[in-house]
mmCIF file of C-alpha atoms in Angstrom:
data_model
loop_
_atom_site.group_PDB
_atom_site.id
_atom_site.type_symbol
_atom_site.label_atom_id
_atom_site.label_comp_id
_atom_site.label_asym_id
_atom_site.label_seq_id
_atom_site.Cartn_x
_atom_site.Cartn_y
_atom_site.Cartn_z
ATOM 1 C CA UNK B 1222 -25.437 0.075 9.346
ATOM 2 C CA UNK B 1223 -24.991 -1.399 12.970
ATOM 3 C CA UNK B 1224 -22.187 -3.185 12.546
ATOM 4 C CA UNK B 1225 -21.793 -4.069 16.355
ATOM 5 C CA UNK B 1226 -25.326 -6.179 15.685
ATOM 6 C CA UNK B 1227 -24.763 -9.748 16.809
ATOM 7 C CA UNK B 1228 -26.268 -11.712 13.881
ATOM 8 C CA UNK B 1229 -24.956 -15.366 15.008
ATOM 9 C CA UNK B 1230 -22.253 -16.630 17.528
ATOM 10 C CA UNK B 1231 -18.727 -15.588 17.164
ATOM 11 C CA UNK B 1232 -17.549 -17.045 13.927
ATOM 12 C CA UNK B 1233 -15.172 -15.557 10.751
ATOM 13 C CA UNK B 1234 -18.440 -14.666 8.536
ATOM 14 C CA UNK B 1235 -22.241 -14.456 8.539
ATOM 15 C CA UNK B 1236 -24.818 -12.885 6.545
ATOM 16 C CA UNK B 1237 -28.325 -11.973 6.852
ATOM 17 C CA UNK B 1238 -31.159 -12.545 4.313
ATOM 18 C CA UNK B 1239 -34.601 -11.291 4.588
ATOM 19 C CA UNK B 1240 -37.250 -13.822 6.365
ATOM 20 C CA UNK B 1241 -39.118 -14.205 3.254
ATOM 21 C CA UNK B 1242 -36.210 -15.218 1.393
ATOM 22 C CA UNK B 1243 -35.422 -18.566 2.316
ATOM 23 C CA UNK B 1244 -34.000 -19.426 -0.950
ATOM 24 C CA UNK B 1245 -31.592 -16.994 -1.101
ATOM 25 C CA UNK B 1246 -30.284 -18.360 2.476
ATOM 26 C CA UNK B 1247 -30.114 -21.827 1.227
ATOM 27 C CA UNK B 1248 -28.196 -20.714 -2.000
ATOM 28 C CA UNK B 1249 -25.641 -18.456 0.087
ATOM 29 C CA UNK B 1250 -25.309 -21.906 2.220
ATOM 30 C CA UNK B 1251 -24.941 -23.930 -0.311
ATOM 31 C CA UNK B 1252 -22.232 -21.624 -1.976
ATOM 32 C CA UNK B 1253 -20.265 -21.326 1.194
ATOM 33 C CA UNK B 1254 -20.393 -24.994 1.686
ATOM 34 C CA UNK B 1255 -18.828 -25.922 -1.671
ATOM 35 C CA UNK B 1256 -16.279 -22.990 -1.964
ATOM 36 C CA UNK B 1257 -15.058 -22.814 1.755
ATOM 37 C CA UNK B 1258 -12.104 -24.814 0.870
ATOM 38 C CA UNK B 1259 -11.454 -23.601 -2.562
ATOM 39 C CA UNK B 1260 -7.934 -21.407 -3.181
ATOM 40 C CA UNK B 1261 -9.995 -18.177 -4.012
ATOM 41 C CA UNK B 1262 -12.096 -18.446 -0.784
ATOM 42 C CA UNK B 1263 -9.330 -19.018 1.349
ATOM 43 C CA UNK B 1264 -7.323 -16.111 -0.180
ATOM 44 C CA UNK B 1265 -9.964 -13.770 0.484
ATOM 45 C CA UNK B 1266 -10.521 -15.139 4.528
ATOM 46 C CA UNK B 1267 -6.916 -14.424 4.655
ATOM 47 C CA UNK B 1268 -6.635 -11.124 3.385
ATOM 48 C CA UNK B 1269 -9.973 -9.953 4.717
ATOM 49 C CA UNK B 1270 -9.559 -11.860 8.432
ATOM 50 C CA UNK B 1271 -6.084 -12.605 8.949
ATOM 51 C CA UNK B 1272 -3.374 -10.674 7.600
ATOM 52 C CA UNK B 1273 -2.962 -7.868 10.018
ATOM 53 C CA UNK B 1274 -2.547 -4.736 8.023
ATOM 54 C CA UNK B 1275 0.103 -3.361 10.482
ATOM 55 C CA UNK B 1276 3.632 -4.041 10.716
ATOM 56 C CA UNK B 1277 6.140 -4.761 13.303
ATOM 57 C CA UNK B 1278 8.485 -1.873 13.252
ATOM 58 C CA UNK B 1279 12.585 -2.944 14.334
ATOM 59 C CA UNK B 1280 14.548 0.040 15.401
ATOM 60 C CA UNK B 1281 17.097 2.080 13.178
ATOM 61 C CA UNK B 1282 20.401 0.019 12.841
ATOM 62 C CA UNK B 1283 22.473 2.961 14.552
ATOM 63 C CA UNK B 1284 21.154 6.292 14.944
ATOM 64 C CA UNK B 1285 24.405 7.220 16.516
ATOM 65 C CA UNK B 1286 26.123 6.392 12.976
ATOM 66 C CA UNK B 1287 23.812 7.283 10.827
ATOM 67 C CA UNK B 1288 23.127 4.010 9.530
ATOM 68 C CA UNK B 1289 19.170 3.747 8.908
ATOM 69 C CA UNK B 1290 19.562 0.259 7.265
ATOM 70 C CA UNK B 1291 21.212 -2.601 5.213
ATOM 71 C CA UNK B 1292 20.211 -0.647 2.031
ATOM 72 C CA UNK B 1293 21.434 2.637 2.961
ATOM 73 C CA UNK B 1294 23.834 2.669 -0.125
ATOM 74 C CA UNK B 1295 21.235 1.671 -2.509
ATOM 75 C CA UNK B 1296 19.041 4.842 -1.311
ATOM 76 C CA UNK B 1297 22.177 7.125 -1.455
ATOM 77 C CA UNK B 1298 22.950 5.681 -5.077
ATOM 78 C CA UNK B 1299 19.190 6.585 -6.359
ATOM 79 C CA UNK B 1300 18.337 9.201 -4.443
ATOM 80 C CA UNK B 1301 19.983 11.956 -7.156
ATOM 81 C CA UNK B 1302 17.975 10.578 -10.018
ATOM 82 C CA UNK B 1303 14.709 12.229 -8.090
ATOM 83 C CA UNK B 1304 16.598 15.032 -6.302
ATOM 84 C CA UNK B 1305 15.513 13.911 -2.932
ATOM 85 C CA UNK B 1306 17.587 13.305 0.500
ATOM 86 C CA UNK B 1307 18.404 9.457 0.584
ATOM 87 C CA UNK B 1308 16.915 9.296 4.183
ATOM 88 C CA UNK B 1309 13.569 10.124 3.056
ATOM 89 C CA UNK B 1310 13.557 7.201 0.538
ATOM 90 C CA UNK B 1311 14.695 5.168 3.571
ATOM 91 C CA UNK B 1312 12.184 6.409 5.827
ATOM 92 C CA UNK B 1313 9.587 5.925 2.908
ATOM 93 C CA UNK B 1314 10.937 2.160 2.849
ATOM 94 C CA UNK B 1315 10.963 1.772 6.628
ATOM 95 C CA UNK B 1316 7.206 2.980 6.436
ATOM 96 C CA UNK B 1317 6.244 0.816 3.715
ATOM 97 C CA UNK B 1318 8.444 -2.322 4.294
ATOM 98 C CA UNK B 1319 10.536 -2.078 7.684
ATOM 99 C CA UNK B 1320 13.110 -2.836 5.315
ATOM 100 C CA UNK B 1321 11.939 -6.437 4.865
ATOM 101 C CA UNK B 1322 12.214 -7.699 1.274
ATOM 102 C CA UNK B 1323 10.308 -10.786 1.502
ATOM 103 C CA UNK B 1324 7.226 -9.043 2.680
ATOM 104 C CA UNK B 1325 4.006 -9.064 0.635
ATOM 105 C CA UNK B 1326 1.254 -6.393 1.873
ATOM 106 C CA UNK B 1327 -2.683 -7.494 2.490
ATOM 107 C CA UNK B 1328 -3.085 -5.578 -0.798
ATOM 108 C CA UNK B 1329 -0.014 -7.751 -2.440
ATOM 109 C CA UNK B 1330 2.457 -5.095 -2.635
ATOM 110 C CA UNK B 1331 5.849 -6.479 -2.850
ATOM 111 C CA UNK B 1332 9.355 -6.206 -1.413
ATOM 112 C CA UNK B 1333 11.556 -3.437 -0.358
ATOM 113 C CA UNK B 1334 9.115 -0.581 -1.636
ATOM 114 C CA UNK B 1335 6.234 -2.261 -1.486
ATOM 115 C CA UNK B 1336 5.441 -1.975 -5.518
ATOM 116 C CA UNK B 1337 2.130 -3.780 -6.635
ATOM 117 C CA UNK B 1338 3.591 -6.469 -9.417
ATOM 118 C CA UNK B 1339 2.116 -4.685 -12.321
ATOM 119 C CA UNK B 1340 3.703 -1.450 -11.081
ATOM 120 C CA UNK B 1341 6.932 -3.068 -10.643
ATOM 121 C CA UNK B 1342 7.067 -4.739 -14.132
ATOM 122 C CA UNK B 1343 5.730 -1.415 -15.631
ATOM 123 C CA UNK B 1344 8.942 0.418 -13.974
ATOM 124 C CA UNK B 1345 10.975 -2.117 -15.542
ATOM 125 C CA UNK B 1346 11.486 -4.635 -12.678
ATOM 126 C CA UNK B 1347 12.201 -8.187 -14.276
ATOM 127 C CA UNK B 1348 9.561 -11.086 -13.585
ATOM 128 C CA UNK B 1349 10.612 -12.606 -10.427
ATOM 129 C CA UNK B 1350 12.671 -10.069 -9.216
ATOM 130 C CA UNK B 1351 9.946 -8.161 -7.319
ATOM 131 C CA UNK B 1352 11.857 -8.860 -3.877
ATOM 132 C CA UNK B 1353 15.342 -7.823 -4.971
ATOM 133 C CA UNK B 1354 16.292 -4.664 -3.238
ATOM 134 C CA UNK B 1355 18.249 -2.723 -5.851
ATOM 135 C CA UNK B 1356 15.314 -3.527 -8.738
ATOM 136 C CA UNK B 1357 12.849 -2.388 -5.878
ATOM 137 C CA UNK B 1358 14.438 1.058 -5.461
ATOM 138 C CA UNK B 1359 15.379 1.351 -8.966
ATOM 139 C CA UNK B 1360 11.682 1.001 -10.027
ATOM 140 C CA UNK B 1361 10.329 2.840 -7.141
ATOM 141 C CA UNK B 1362 12.462 5.715 -8.336
ATOM 142 C CA UNK B 1363 10.872 5.702 -11.848
ATOM 143 C CA UNK B 1364 7.403 5.600 -9.859
ATOM 144 C CA UNK B 1365 8.237 8.645 -8.269
ATOM 145 C CA UNK B 1366 9.725 10.483 -10.911
ATOM 146 C CA UNK B 1367 6.562 9.852 -13.190
ATOM 147 C CA UNK B 1368 4.175 10.899 -9.911
ATOM 148 C CA UNK B 1369 6.085 14.072 -9.491
ATOM 149 C CA UNK B 1370 5.438 15.036 -13.248
ATOM 150 C CA UNK B 1371 1.923 14.060 -12.800
ATOM 151 C CA UNK B 1372 1.939 16.468 -9.902
ATOM 152 C CA UNK B 1373 3.682 19.451 -11.528
ATOM 153 C CA UNK B 1374 0.753 21.464 -10.948
ATOM 154 C CA UNK B 1375 1.773 21.693 -7.187
ATOM 155 C CA UNK B 1376 4.338 24.714 -7.775
ATOM 156 C CA UNK B 1377 5.939 24.750 -4.276
ATOM 157 C CA UNK B 1378 8.526 21.826 -4.055
ATOM 158 C CA UNK B 1379 8.003 20.888 -0.328
ATOM 159 C CA UNK B 1380 4.368 20.630 -0.938
ATOM 160 C CA UNK B 1381 4.802 18.438 -4.039
ATOM 161 C CA UNK B 1382 6.918 15.912 -2.111
ATOM 162 C CA UNK B 1383 4.106 15.929 0.198
ATOM 163 C CA UNK B 1384 1.596 15.115 -2.269
ATOM 164 C CA UNK B 1385 4.021 12.543 -3.776
ATOM 165 C CA UNK B 1386 4.546 10.569 -0.712
ATOM 166 C CA UNK B 1387 0.550 10.330 -0.589
ATOM 167 C CA UNK B 1388 0.140 9.163 -3.947
ATOM 168 C CA UNK B 1389 2.785 6.358 -3.253
ATOM 169 C CA UNK B 1390 0.754 5.029 -0.567
ATOM 170 C CA UNK B 1391 -2.806 5.699 -1.606
ATOM 171 C CA UNK B 1392 -2.434 6.269 -5.512
ATOM 172 C CA UNK B 1393 -2.770 9.385 -7.702
ATOM 173 C CA UNK B 1394 -5.804 9.054 -8.586
ATOM 174 C CA UNK B 1395 -7.164 9.267 -4.791
ATOM 175 C CA UNK B 1396 -4.765 12.315 -4.674
ATOM 176 C CA UNK B 1397 -6.522 13.951 -7.644
ATOM 177 C CA UNK B 1398 -9.710 13.322 -5.915
ATOM 178 C CA UNK B 1399 -8.925 14.973 -2.788
ATOM 179 C CA UNK B 1400 -7.121 18.028 -4.646
ATOM 180 C CA UNK B 1401 -10.653 18.260 -6.670
ATOM 181 C CA UNK B 1402 -12.626 18.096 -3.235
ATOM 182 C CA UNK B 1403 -9.992 20.676 -1.970
ATOM 183 C CA UNK B 1404 -11.044 23.013 -4.588
ATOM 184 C CA UNK B 1405 -14.624 22.466 -4.615
ATOM 185 C CA UNK B 1406 -14.868 23.418 -1.030
ATOM 186 C CA UNK B 1407 -12.624 26.389 -1.261
ATOM 187 C CA UNK B 1408 -9.338 24.791 0.008
ATOM 188 C CA UNK B 1409 -5.948 25.500 -2.189
ATOM 189 C CA UNK B 1410 -5.901 22.208 -4.025
ATOM 190 C CA UNK B 1411 -1.845 22.656 -4.160
ATOM 191 C CA UNK B 1412 -1.402 22.498 -0.118
ATOM 192 C CA UNK B 1413 -1.221 19.237 1.746
ATOM 193 C CA UNK B 1414 -3.493 19.707 4.559
#
């Protein structure tokens, strides 16, 4: 598939149909005309064409004083629940949300710990509290604990943390798929490469 092929003048969306399918082209054009101002179409266009998937990063508050964020006390409070260094939790939040409690990702993840709403609610976050930093961290601890239990087949603790971090970002199903592929191709499924 050649994605560099120009099929029309530069615009937000284009489509190609076979020359012998004029009715299909007419139907697509009609659908577009009727739906281009609908909320669903606008949300899709924004998601795929406008929202930058990257995030601007700000500096650490004070490296000299060991202050990573204004939420350090929350990370310290909940880190013992999963037996992780609080700084690892802070670094994960920095990567996920840049410590912005109001951020919503391109995929719909919300808040400091960038949990999808369904996951946040399943982990006990009350409706409407997805952006509360403490609720977000508490839910993330439950999610990390659950994911750690799901990855107990990884015997080395350091390796398991790597897998958990990967699952936090990509989802546990993708990690299981990667482990199966590693095994299929003769690699150790319990080592993060």
